[in-house]
Amino acid sequence: MFITLLHNPVVKLCMLVFPQEMNTAHVRLTPSRQNLGAVTVCMRYFSDLTRPFTFFGLATPSYNNDFHIFKMPARDEINVDVRNIVLNFKGQDYQLNRWQSVCGTWDAASGLVQLWVDGKPSSMKFSTESNISGPMIIVLGQDQDSYGGSFDSGRSFVGMISDVHMWDYVLPPHHINNYRRKFTFPPGNVLNWNLIEFQIVDFNHLSTGCY
């Protein structure tokens, strides 16, 4: 079942709830951009998963992991992939059963990628200086092994997601810290949680709202 939710300025969307492991339920976003020379993605999550799962996945027809944030089997490891180039960040403070924030940044001008968990930065690593280009599909709740599909329940997200923003530039560190602390920050200019329009796939197994 498909349902498209449009922005309603009266109704505040607090969170997306993914209550069970499966290979169907997900949220799909289709940004109008078809070329990105830099990216910042920030989101909040709450989960008790100890297995691998995807936080955020952006795919194009050429690359299923064009910008991808992925929790690895090891508790303290998170990957950020750009144009299918995998970068592994160790020593990350992933916690169970508490709200945390995760942000990933990349800039084609330098090729550098950085991960932030609860406002704490990783080392910077080189990925690619090639722009992300092509029609984009963003999926929350599942891992895209192909463009918009080929989901595996063993890599699905179970828990809650909120406050998803995406920018077409590298957000400065003080704004990332403001995001973590829920202070004032510039809302995403590619995805803005407060103005977001998205499609829920398999609505019967995914819910929204405030609790």
Coordinates of N, CA and C in Angstrom, one line a residue:
M1 N 0.8 -1.2 0.0 CA 0.0 0.0 0.0 C 0.9 1.2 0.0
F2 N 0.5 2.2 -0.8 CA 1.3 3.5 -0.9 C 0.4 4.6 -0.4
I3 N 1.0 5.5 0.3 CA 0.3 6.7 0.8 C 1.3 7.9 0.7
T4 N 0.9 9.0 0.1 CA 1.8 10.2 0.0 C 1.3 11.2 1.0
L5 N 2.2 11.6 1.9 CA 1.9 12.6 2.9 C 2.5 14.0 2.5
L6 N 1.7 15.0 2.4 CA 2.1 16.3 2.0 C 2.2 17.2 3.3
H7 N 3.1 18.2 3.2 CA 3.3 19.1 4.3 C 2.0 19.7 4.7
N8 N 1.7 19.7 6.0 CA 0.5 20.4 6.6 C 1.1 21.3 7.7
P9 N 1.0 22.6 7.5 CA 1.6 23.5 8.5 C 0.9 23.4 9.9
V10 N -0.3 22.8 10.0 CA -1.0 22.7 11.2 C -0.6 21.5 12.0
V11 N -0.3 20.4 11.3 CA 0.0 19.1 11.9 C 1.5 18.9 11.9
K12 N 2.1 18.8 13.1 CA 3.6 18.6 13.2 C 3.9 17.1 13.2
L13 N 4.8 16.7 12.3 CA 5.2 15.3 12.2 C 6.4 15.2 13.2
C14 N 6.2 14.4 14.2 CA 7.2 14.2 15.3 C 8.2 13.1 14.9
M15 N 7.7 12.0 14.4 CA 8.6 10.9 14.1 C 8.0 9.9 13.1
L16 N 8.9 9.1 12.5 CA 8.5 7.9 11.8 C 8.8 6.7 12.6
V17 N 7.8 5.8 12.7 CA 8.0 4.6 13.6 C 8.0 3.4 12.7
F18 N 9.2 2.7 12.7 CA 9.3 1.4 12.0 C 9.3 0.3 13.1
P19 N 8.2 -0.4 13.3 CA 8.0 -1.2 14.4 C 8.5 -2.6 14.3
Q20 N 8.8 -3.1 13.1 CA 9.2 -4.5 12.9 C 10.1 -4.7 11.8
E21 N 10.9 -5.8 11.8 CA 11.9 -6.1 10.8 C 11.1 -6.7 9.6
M22 N 11.3 -6.1 8.4 CA 10.7 -6.6 7.2 C 11.3 -6.0 6.0
N23 N 11.0 -6.4 4.8 CA 11.7 -5.9 3.6 C 10.7 -5.1 2.7
T24 N 9.7 -4.6 3.3 CA 8.8 -3.8 2.5 C 8.6 -2.4 3.0
A25 N 8.2 -2.2 4.3 CA 7.9 -0.9 4.8 C 9.0 0.1 4.7
H26 N 8.8 1.2 4.1 CA 9.8 2.3 4.1 C 9.2 3.6 3.7
V27 N 10.0 4.6 3.8 CA 9.6 6.0 3.4 C 10.5 6.4 2.3
R28 N 9.8 6.9 1.2 CA 10.6 7.3 0.0 C 10.4 8.8 -0.2
L29 N 11.5 9.4 -0.5 CA 11.6 10.9 -0.8 C 12.3 11.0 -2.1
T30 N 11.7 11.9 -2.9 CA 12.3 12.1 -4.3 C 12.6 13.6 -4.4
P31 N 13.9 14.0 -4.1 CA 14.2 15.4 -4.2 C 14.3 15.9 -5.7
S32 N 14.0 17.1 -5.9 CA 14.0 17.7 -7.3 C 15.4 17.8 -7.8
R33 N 16.4 17.9 -7.0 CA 17.8 18.0 -7.4 C 18.3 16.8 -8.2
Q34 N 19.1 17.0 -9.3 CA 19.7 16.0 -10.0 C 21.2 16.1 -10.1
N35 N 21.8 17.0 -9.3 CA 23.2 17.2 -9.2 C 23.6 17.8 -7.9
L36 N 24.5 17.2 -7.2 CA 25.0 17.7 -5.9 C 26.5 17.7 -5.9
G37 N 27.1 18.8 -5.5 CA 28.5 18.9 -5.4 C 29.0 18.8 -3.9
A38 N 28.0 18.8 -3.0 CA 28.3 18.6 -1.6 C 27.0 18.2 -0.9
V39 N 27.1 17.5 0.2 CA 26.0 17.0 1.0 C 26.2 17.1 2.5
T40 N 25.2 17.5 3.2 CA 25.1 17.2 4.6 C 23.8 16.6 4.9
V41 N 23.8 15.5 5.6 CA 22.5 14.9 6.1 C 22.6 14.7 7.6
C42 N 21.5 15.2 8.3 CA 21.4 15.0 9.7 C 20.1 14.4 10.0
M43 N 20.0 13.5 11.0 CA 18.8 12.9 11.5 C 18.9 12.5 12.9
R44 N 17.8 12.2 13.5 CA 17.7 11.7 14.9 C 17.1 10.3 14.8
Y45 N 17.6 9.4 15.7 CA 17.1 8.0 15.6 C 17.0 7.4 17.1
F46 N 16.2 6.4 17.2 CA 16.1 5.7 18.5 C 15.9 4.2 18.1
S47 N 16.8 3.4 18.6 CA 16.7 1.9 18.2 C 17.4 1.1 19.3
D48 N 17.1 -0.2 19.3 CA 17.8 -1.2 20.1 C 18.5 -2.2 19.2
L49 N 18.7 -1.9 17.9 CA 19.3 -2.8 17.0 C 20.8 -3.0 17.3
T50 N 21.2 -4.3 17.2 CA 22.6 -4.6 17.3 C 23.2 -5.1 16.0
R51 N 22.4 -5.3 15.0 CA 22.8 -5.8 13.7 C 23.0 -4.7 12.8
P52 N 23.5 -4.9 11.6 CA 23.6 -3.9 10.6 C 22.3 -3.3 10.1
F53 N 22.3 -2.0 9.8 CA 21.1 -1.4 9.2 C 21.5 -0.1 8.6
T54 N 20.6 0.5 7.8 CA 20.8 1.7 7.1 C 20.1 2.9 7.8
F55 N 20.9 3.9 8.1 CA 20.3 5.1 8.6 C 19.6 5.9 7.5
F56 N 20.3 6.1 6.4 CA 19.9 7.0 5.3 C 20.5 6.5 4.0
G57 N 19.7 6.4 3.0 CA 20.2 5.9 1.7 C 19.7 6.7 0.5
L58 N 20.6 7.3 -0.3 CA 20.3 8.0 -1.5 C 20.9 7.2 -2.7
A59 N 20.0 6.9 -3.6 CA 20.5 6.1 -4.8 C 20.2 6.8 -6.1
T60 N 21.0 6.6 -7.1 CA 20.7 7.0 -8.4 C 20.8 5.8 -9.3
P61 N 20.4 5.9 -10.6 CA 20.5 4.7 -11.4 C 21.9 4.1 -11.6
S62 N 22.9 4.9 -11.4 CA 24.3 4.5 -11.6 C 24.9 3.9 -10.3
Y63 N 24.4 4.4 -9.1 CA 25.0 4.0 -7.8 C 23.9 3.8 -6.8
N64 N 23.9 2.6 -6.3 CA 22.8 2.3 -5.3 C 23.2 3.0 -3.9
N65 N 24.5 3.2 -3.7 CA 24.9 3.9 -2.5 C 25.6 5.2 -2.9
D66 N 24.8 6.1 -3.4 CA 25.4 7.4 -3.9 C 25.7 8.3 -2.7
F67 N 24.9 8.3 -1.7 CA 25.2 8.8 -0.4 C 24.4 8.0 0.7
H68 N 25.2 7.3 1.5 CA 24.6 6.2 2.3 C 25.3 6.2 3.7
I69 N 24.5 6.1 4.7 CA 25.0 6.0 6.1 C 24.5 4.7 6.7
F70 N 25.5 3.9 7.1 CA 25.2 2.5 7.4 C 25.8 2.0 8.7
K71 N 25.0 1.5 9.6 CA 25.6 0.9 10.8 C 26.1 -0.5 10.6
M72 N 27.4 -0.7 10.9 CA 28.1 -1.9 10.7 C 27.8 -2.9 11.9
P73 N 28.2 -4.2 11.7 CA 27.9 -5.2 12.8 C 28.6 -4.8 14.1
A74 N 29.9 -4.3 14.0 CA 30.6 -3.9 15.2 C 29.8 -2.6 15.8
R75 N 29.6 -2.6 17.1 CA 28.8 -1.6 17.7 C 29.4 -0.2 17.5
D76 N 30.7 0.0 17.4 CA 31.3 1.3 17.3 C 31.7 1.7 15.9
E77 N 31.1 1.0 14.9 CA 31.5 1.3 13.5 C 30.3 1.7 12.6
I78 N 30.5 2.8 11.9 CA 29.5 3.3 11.0 C 30.2 3.6 9.7
N79 N 29.6 3.2 8.6 CA 30.1 3.5 7.3 C 29.4 4.7 6.6
V80 N 30.1 5.5 5.9 CA 29.5 6.5 5.0 C 30.0 6.2 3.6
D81 N 29.1 6.0 2.7 CA 29.5 5.6 1.3 C 29.1 6.8 0.4
V82 N 30.0 7.2 -0.5 CA 29.7 8.2 -1.5 C 30.0 7.6 -2.9
R83 N 29.1 7.6 -3.8 CA 29.3 7.0 -5.1 C 29.8 5.6 -5.0
N84 N 29.3 4.8 -4.1 CA 29.6 3.4 -3.8 C 31.0 3.2 -3.3
I85 N 31.7 4.3 -2.9 CA 33.0 4.2 -2.3 C 32.8 4.2 -0.8
V86 N 33.2 3.1 -0.1 CA 32.9 2.8 1.3 C 34.0 3.4 2.2
L87 N 33.6 4.2 3.2 CA 34.5 4.7 4.2 C 34.0 4.2 5.5
N88 N 34.9 3.6 6.3 CA 34.6 3.0 7.6 C 35.1 3.9 8.7
F89 N 34.2 4.3 9.7 CA 34.5 5.1 10.8 C 34.4 4.4 12.1
K90 N 35.5 4.2 12.8 CA 35.5 3.4 14.0 C 35.4 4.3 15.2
G91 N 35.1 3.7 16.4 CA 35.1 4.5 17.6 C 33.9 5.4 17.8
Q92 N 32.8 5.0 17.1 CA 31.5 5.8 17.2 C 30.7 5.4 18.4
D93 N 30.1 6.3 19.0 CA 29.3 6.1 20.3 C 27.9 5.8 20.0
Y94 N 27.6 4.7 19.3 CA 26.2 4.2 19.1 C 25.7 3.6 20.3
Q95 N 24.5 4.2 20.8 CA 23.9 3.8 22.0 C 22.5 3.1 21.7
L96 N 22.1 2.2 22.6 CA 20.8 1.5 22.5 C 19.8 2.3 23.3
N97 N 18.6 2.3 22.8 CA 17.4 2.8 23.5 C 17.6 4.3 24.0
R98 N 18.1 5.1 23.2 CA 18.1 6.5 23.5 C 18.2 7.3 22.2
W99 N 17.6 8.5 22.2 CA 17.7 9.4 21.0 C 19.1 9.8 20.8
Q100 N 19.6 9.7 19.6 CA 20.9 10.2 19.2 C 20.8 10.9 17.9
S101 N 21.7 11.7 17.5 CA 21.8 12.4 16.2 C 23.0 11.8 15.5
V102 N 22.8 11.7 14.2 CA 23.9 11.3 13.3 C 23.9 12.3 12.1
C103 N 25.1 12.8 11.7 CA 25.2 13.6 10.5 C 26.4 13.1 9.7
G104 N 26.2 13.2 8.4 CA 27.3 12.9 7.5 C 27.5 14.0 6.5
T105 N 28.8 14.4 6.2 CA 29.1 15.4 5.3 C 30.0 14.9 4.2
W106 N 29.9 15.5 3.0 CA 30.8 15.3 1.9 C 30.9 16.5 1.0
D107 N 32.1 16.8 0.5 CA 32.3 17.9 -0.4 C 33.1 17.5 -1.6
A108 N 32.6 17.6 -2.8 CA 33.3 17.2 -4.0 C 34.5 18.0 -4.3
A109 N 34.5 19.3 -3.8 CA 35.7 20.1 -4.0 C 37.0 19.6 -3.4
S110 N 36.8 18.9 -2.2 CA 38.0 18.3 -1.6 C 37.9 16.8 -1.6
G111 N 36.7 16.2 -1.8 CA 36.5 14.8 -1.7 C 36.4 14.3 -0.3
L112 N 36.4 15.1 0.7 CA 36.4 14.7 2.1 C 35.0 14.4 2.7
V113 N 35.0 13.4 3.5 CA 33.8 12.9 4.2 C 34.1 12.9 5.7
Q114 N 33.0 13.3 6.4 CA 33.1 13.3 7.9 C 31.8 12.8 8.5
L115 N 31.9 12.1 9.6 CA 30.7 11.6 10.3 C 30.7 12.3 11.7
W116 N 29.5 12.6 12.1 CA 29.2 13.2 13.4 C 28.2 12.4 14.1
V117 N 28.5 11.9 15.3 CA 27.5 11.2 16.1 C 27.3 12.0 17.4
D118 N 26.1 12.4 17.7 CA 25.8 13.3 18.9 C 26.8 14.5 18.9
G119 N 27.1 15.1 17.8 CA 27.9 16.3 17.8 C 29.4 16.0 17.9
K120 N 29.8 14.8 17.9 CA 31.2 14.5 18.0 C 31.8 14.1 16.6
P121 N 32.8 14.8 16.1 CA 33.3 14.6 14.7 C 34.2 13.4 14.7
S122 N 34.2 12.7 13.5 CA 35.2 11.7 13.2 C 36.4 12.4 12.5
S123 N 37.4 11.6 12.2 CA 38.4 12.1 11.3 C 37.8 12.2 9.9
M124 N 38.5 13.1 9.1 CA 38.0 13.2 7.7 C 38.7 12.2 6.8
K125 N 38.0 11.7 5.9 CA 38.5 10.7 4.9 C 38.1 11.0 3.5
F126 N 39.0 10.6 2.6 CA 38.8 11.0 1.2 C 37.9 9.9 0.5
S127 N 37.0 10.4 -0.3 CA 36.1 9.4 -1.1 C 36.2 9.7 -2.6
T128 N 35.6 10.8 -3.0 CA 35.6 11.1 -4.5 C 35.3 12.6 -4.7
E129 N 35.9 13.1 -5.8 CA 35.6 14.5 -6.2 C 34.6 14.5 -7.3
S130 N 33.9 13.5 -7.5 CA 32.8 13.4 -8.6 C 31.5 13.8 -8.0
N131 N 30.8 14.7 -8.6 CA 29.4 15.1 -8.2 C 28.5 13.9 -8.2
I132 N 27.5 13.9 -7.2 CA 26.4 13.0 -7.3 C 25.4 13.5 -8.3
S133 N 25.1 12.7 -9.3 CA 24.3 13.2 -10.4 C 23.3 12.1 -10.9
G134 N 22.1 12.6 -11.3 CA 21.1 11.6 -11.8 C 19.9 11.8 -11.0
P135 N 18.7 11.2 -11.4 CA 17.5 11.2 -10.6 C 17.7 10.5 -9.3
M136 N 17.3 11.1 -8.2 CA 17.7 10.6 -6.9 C 16.4 10.0 -6.2
I137 N 16.6 8.8 -5.6 CA 15.6 8.3 -4.7 C 16.2 8.1 -3.3
I138 N 15.6 8.7 -2.3 CA 16.0 8.6 -0.9 C 15.1 7.7 -0.2
V139 N 15.6 6.7 0.5 CA 14.8 5.8 1.3 C 15.2 5.8 2.7
L140 N 14.2 5.8 3.6 CA 14.4 5.6 5.1 C 13.7 4.3 5.5
G141 N 14.4 3.5 6.2 CA 13.9 2.3 6.8 C 14.3 1.0 6.1
Q142 N 14.9 1.2 4.9 CA 15.4 0.0 4.2 C 16.8 0.4 3.5
D143 N 17.5 -0.7 3.1 CA 18.8 -0.5 2.4 C 18.6 -0.8 0.9
Q144 N 18.9 0.2 0.1 CA 18.7 0.0 -1.4 C 19.9 -0.8 -1.9
D145 N 19.7 -2.0 -2.3 CA 20.7 -2.8 -3.0 C 20.6 -2.5 -4.5
S146 N 19.5 -1.9 -5.0 CA 19.3 -1.4 -6.3 C 18.6 -0.1 -6.2
Y147 N 18.4 0.5 -7.4 CA 17.8 1.9 -7.4 C 16.3 1.8 -7.0
G148 N 16.1 2.2 -5.7 CA 14.7 2.2 -5.2 C 14.2 0.8 -4.7
G149 N 15.1 -0.2 -4.6 CA 14.5 -1.5 -4.2 C 15.6 -2.5 -3.8
S150 N 15.2 -3.8 -4.0 CA 16.1 -5.0 -3.6 C 16.4 -4.9 -2.1
F151 N 15.3 -4.8 -1.3 CA 15.5 -4.6 0.1 C 15.7 -6.0 0.8
D152 N 16.4 -6.0 1.9 CA 16.7 -7.2 2.7 C 16.3 -6.9 4.1
S153 N 15.4 -7.7 4.7 CA 14.9 -7.4 6.0 C 16.0 -7.4 7.1
G154 N 17.1 -8.1 6.8 CA 18.2 -8.2 7.7 C 19.0 -6.9 7.8
R155 N 18.7 -5.9 6.9 CA 19.4 -4.6 7.0 C 18.3 -3.5 7.1
S156 N 17.1 -3.9 7.4 CA 16.1 -2.8 7.6 C 16.3 -2.1 9.0
F157 N 15.7 -1.0 9.1 CA 15.7 -0.2 10.3 C 14.5 -0.5 11.2
V158 N 14.7 -0.7 12.5 CA 13.6 -0.9 13.4 C 13.8 0.1 14.5
G159 N 12.8 1.0 14.7 CA 12.9 2.0 15.7 C 12.2 3.3 15.3
M160 N 12.7 4.4 15.7 CA 12.1 5.7 15.4 C 13.1 6.6 14.7
I161 N 12.6 7.4 13.8 CA 13.4 8.4 13.1 C 12.7 9.7 13.1
S162 N 13.5 10.8 13.3 CA 12.9 12.1 13.3 C 13.9 13.2 12.8
D163 N 13.3 14.3 12.5 CA 14.2 15.6 12.2 C 15.2 15.3 11.1
V164 N 14.8 14.8 10.0 CA 15.7 14.6 8.9 C 15.8 15.8 8.0
H165 N 17.1 16.2 7.9 CA 17.4 17.4 7.1 C 18.6 17.1 6.1
M166 N 18.5 17.7 4.9 CA 19.6 17.5 4.0 C 19.9 18.8 3.3
W167 N 21.2 19.1 3.2 CA 21.7 20.4 2.6 C 22.6 20.1 1.4
D168 N 22.7 21.0 0.5 CA 23.6 20.9 -0.7 C 25.0 21.6 -0.4
Y169 N 25.3 21.6 0.8 CA 26.6 22.2 1.2 C 27.1 21.5 2.5
V170 N 28.3 21.7 2.9 CA 28.8 21.1 4.2 C 28.4 22.1 5.3
L171 N 27.6 21.6 6.2 CA 27.1 22.4 7.3 C 28.3 22.7 8.3
P172 N 28.5 23.9 8.7 CA 29.6 24.2 9.6 C 29.4 23.5 10.9
P173 N 30.6 23.2 11.6 CA 30.5 22.5 12.9 C 29.6 23.1 13.9
H174 N 29.5 24.4 14.0 CA 28.7 25.0 15.0 C 27.2 24.8 14.7
H175 N 26.8 24.7 13.5 CA 25.4 24.4 13.1 C 25.1 22.9 13.4
I176 N 26.1 22.1 13.2 CA 25.9 20.6 13.5 C 25.7 20.5 15.0
N177 N 26.5 21.2 15.8 CA 26.3 21.1 17.2 C 25.0 21.7 17.6
N178 N 24.5 22.8 17.0 CA 23.2 23.4 17.3 C 22.1 22.4 16.9
Y179 N 22.3 21.7 15.8 CA 21.3 20.7 15.5 C 21.2 19.6 16.6
R180 N 22.3 19.1 17.0 CA 22.4 18.1 18.1 C 21.6 18.6 19.3
R181 N 21.9 19.9 19.7 CA 21.3 20.4 20.9 C 19.9 21.0 20.8
K182 N 19.4 20.9 19.5 CA 18.1 21.4 19.2 C 18.0 23.0 19.4
F183 N 19.1 23.6 19.1 CA 19.2 25.0 19.0 C 18.9 25.5 17.6
T184 N 19.0 26.8 17.3 CA 18.7 27.3 16.0 C 19.8 26.8 15.0
F185 N 19.3 26.3 13.9 CA 20.2 25.9 12.8 C 19.4 26.2 11.5
P186 N 20.2 26.4 10.3 CA 19.5 26.6 9.1 C 18.8 25.3 8.6
P187 N 17.5 25.2 8.3 CA 16.9 24.0 7.9 C 17.4 23.5 6.6
G188 N 17.3 22.3 6.3 CA 17.8 21.7 5.1 C 17.2 22.4 3.9
N189 N 18.0 22.6 2.8 CA 17.5 23.2 1.6 C 17.3 22.1 0.5
V190 N 17.6 20.9 0.8 CA 17.2 19.8 -0.1 C 16.1 19.0 0.5
L191 N 16.2 18.6 1.8 CA 15.2 18.0 2.6 C 15.0 18.9 3.9
N192 N 13.8 19.3 4.2 CA 13.5 20.1 5.4 C 12.4 19.3 6.1
W193 N 12.7 18.8 7.3 CA 11.7 18.0 8.0 C 10.4 18.7 8.3
N194 N 10.5 20.0 8.4 CA 9.3 20.8 8.7 C 8.4 21.1 7.5
L195 N 9.0 20.8 6.3 CA 8.2 21.0 5.1 C 8.2 19.8 4.2
I196 N 8.5 18.7 4.8 CA 8.8 17.5 4.0 C 7.5 16.9 3.4
E197 N 7.7 16.4 2.2 CA 6.6 15.6 1.5 C 7.2 14.2 1.2
F198 N 6.5 13.2 1.6 CA 7.1 11.8 1.4 C 6.0 10.8 1.1
Q199 N 6.5 9.7 0.6 CA 5.6 8.6 0.3 C 5.9 7.4 1.3
I200 N 4.9 6.9 1.9 CA 5.0 5.7 2.8 C 4.6 4.5 2.0
V201 N 5.5 3.5 2.0 CA 5.2 2.3 1.3 C 4.9 1.2 2.3
D202 N 3.9 0.5 2.2 CA 3.4 -0.5 3.2 C 3.0 0.2 4.5
F203 N 2.0 1.1 4.3 CA 1.5 2.0 5.4 C 1.1 1.2 6.6
N204 N 0.6 -0.1 6.4 CA 0.0 -0.9 7.5 C 1.1 -1.3 8.5
H205 N 2.4 -1.2 8.1 CA 3.5 -1.6 9.0 C 4.4 -0.5 9.3
L206 N 3.9 0.8 9.2 CA 4.8 1.9 9.5 C 3.8 3.0 10.0
S207 N 4.2 3.7 11.0 CA 3.3 4.8 11.6 C 4.0 6.1 11.8
T208 N 3.3 7.1 11.9 CA 3.8 8.5 12.2 C 3.1 9.1 13.4
G209 N 3.6 10.2 13.9 CA 2.9 10.9 14.9 C 3.8 11.2 16.1
C210 N 3.2 11.6 17.2 CA 3.8 12.0 18.4 C 3.4 11.1 19.5
Y211 N 4.3 10.7 20.4 CA 4.0 9.8 21.5 C 4.6 10.3 22.8

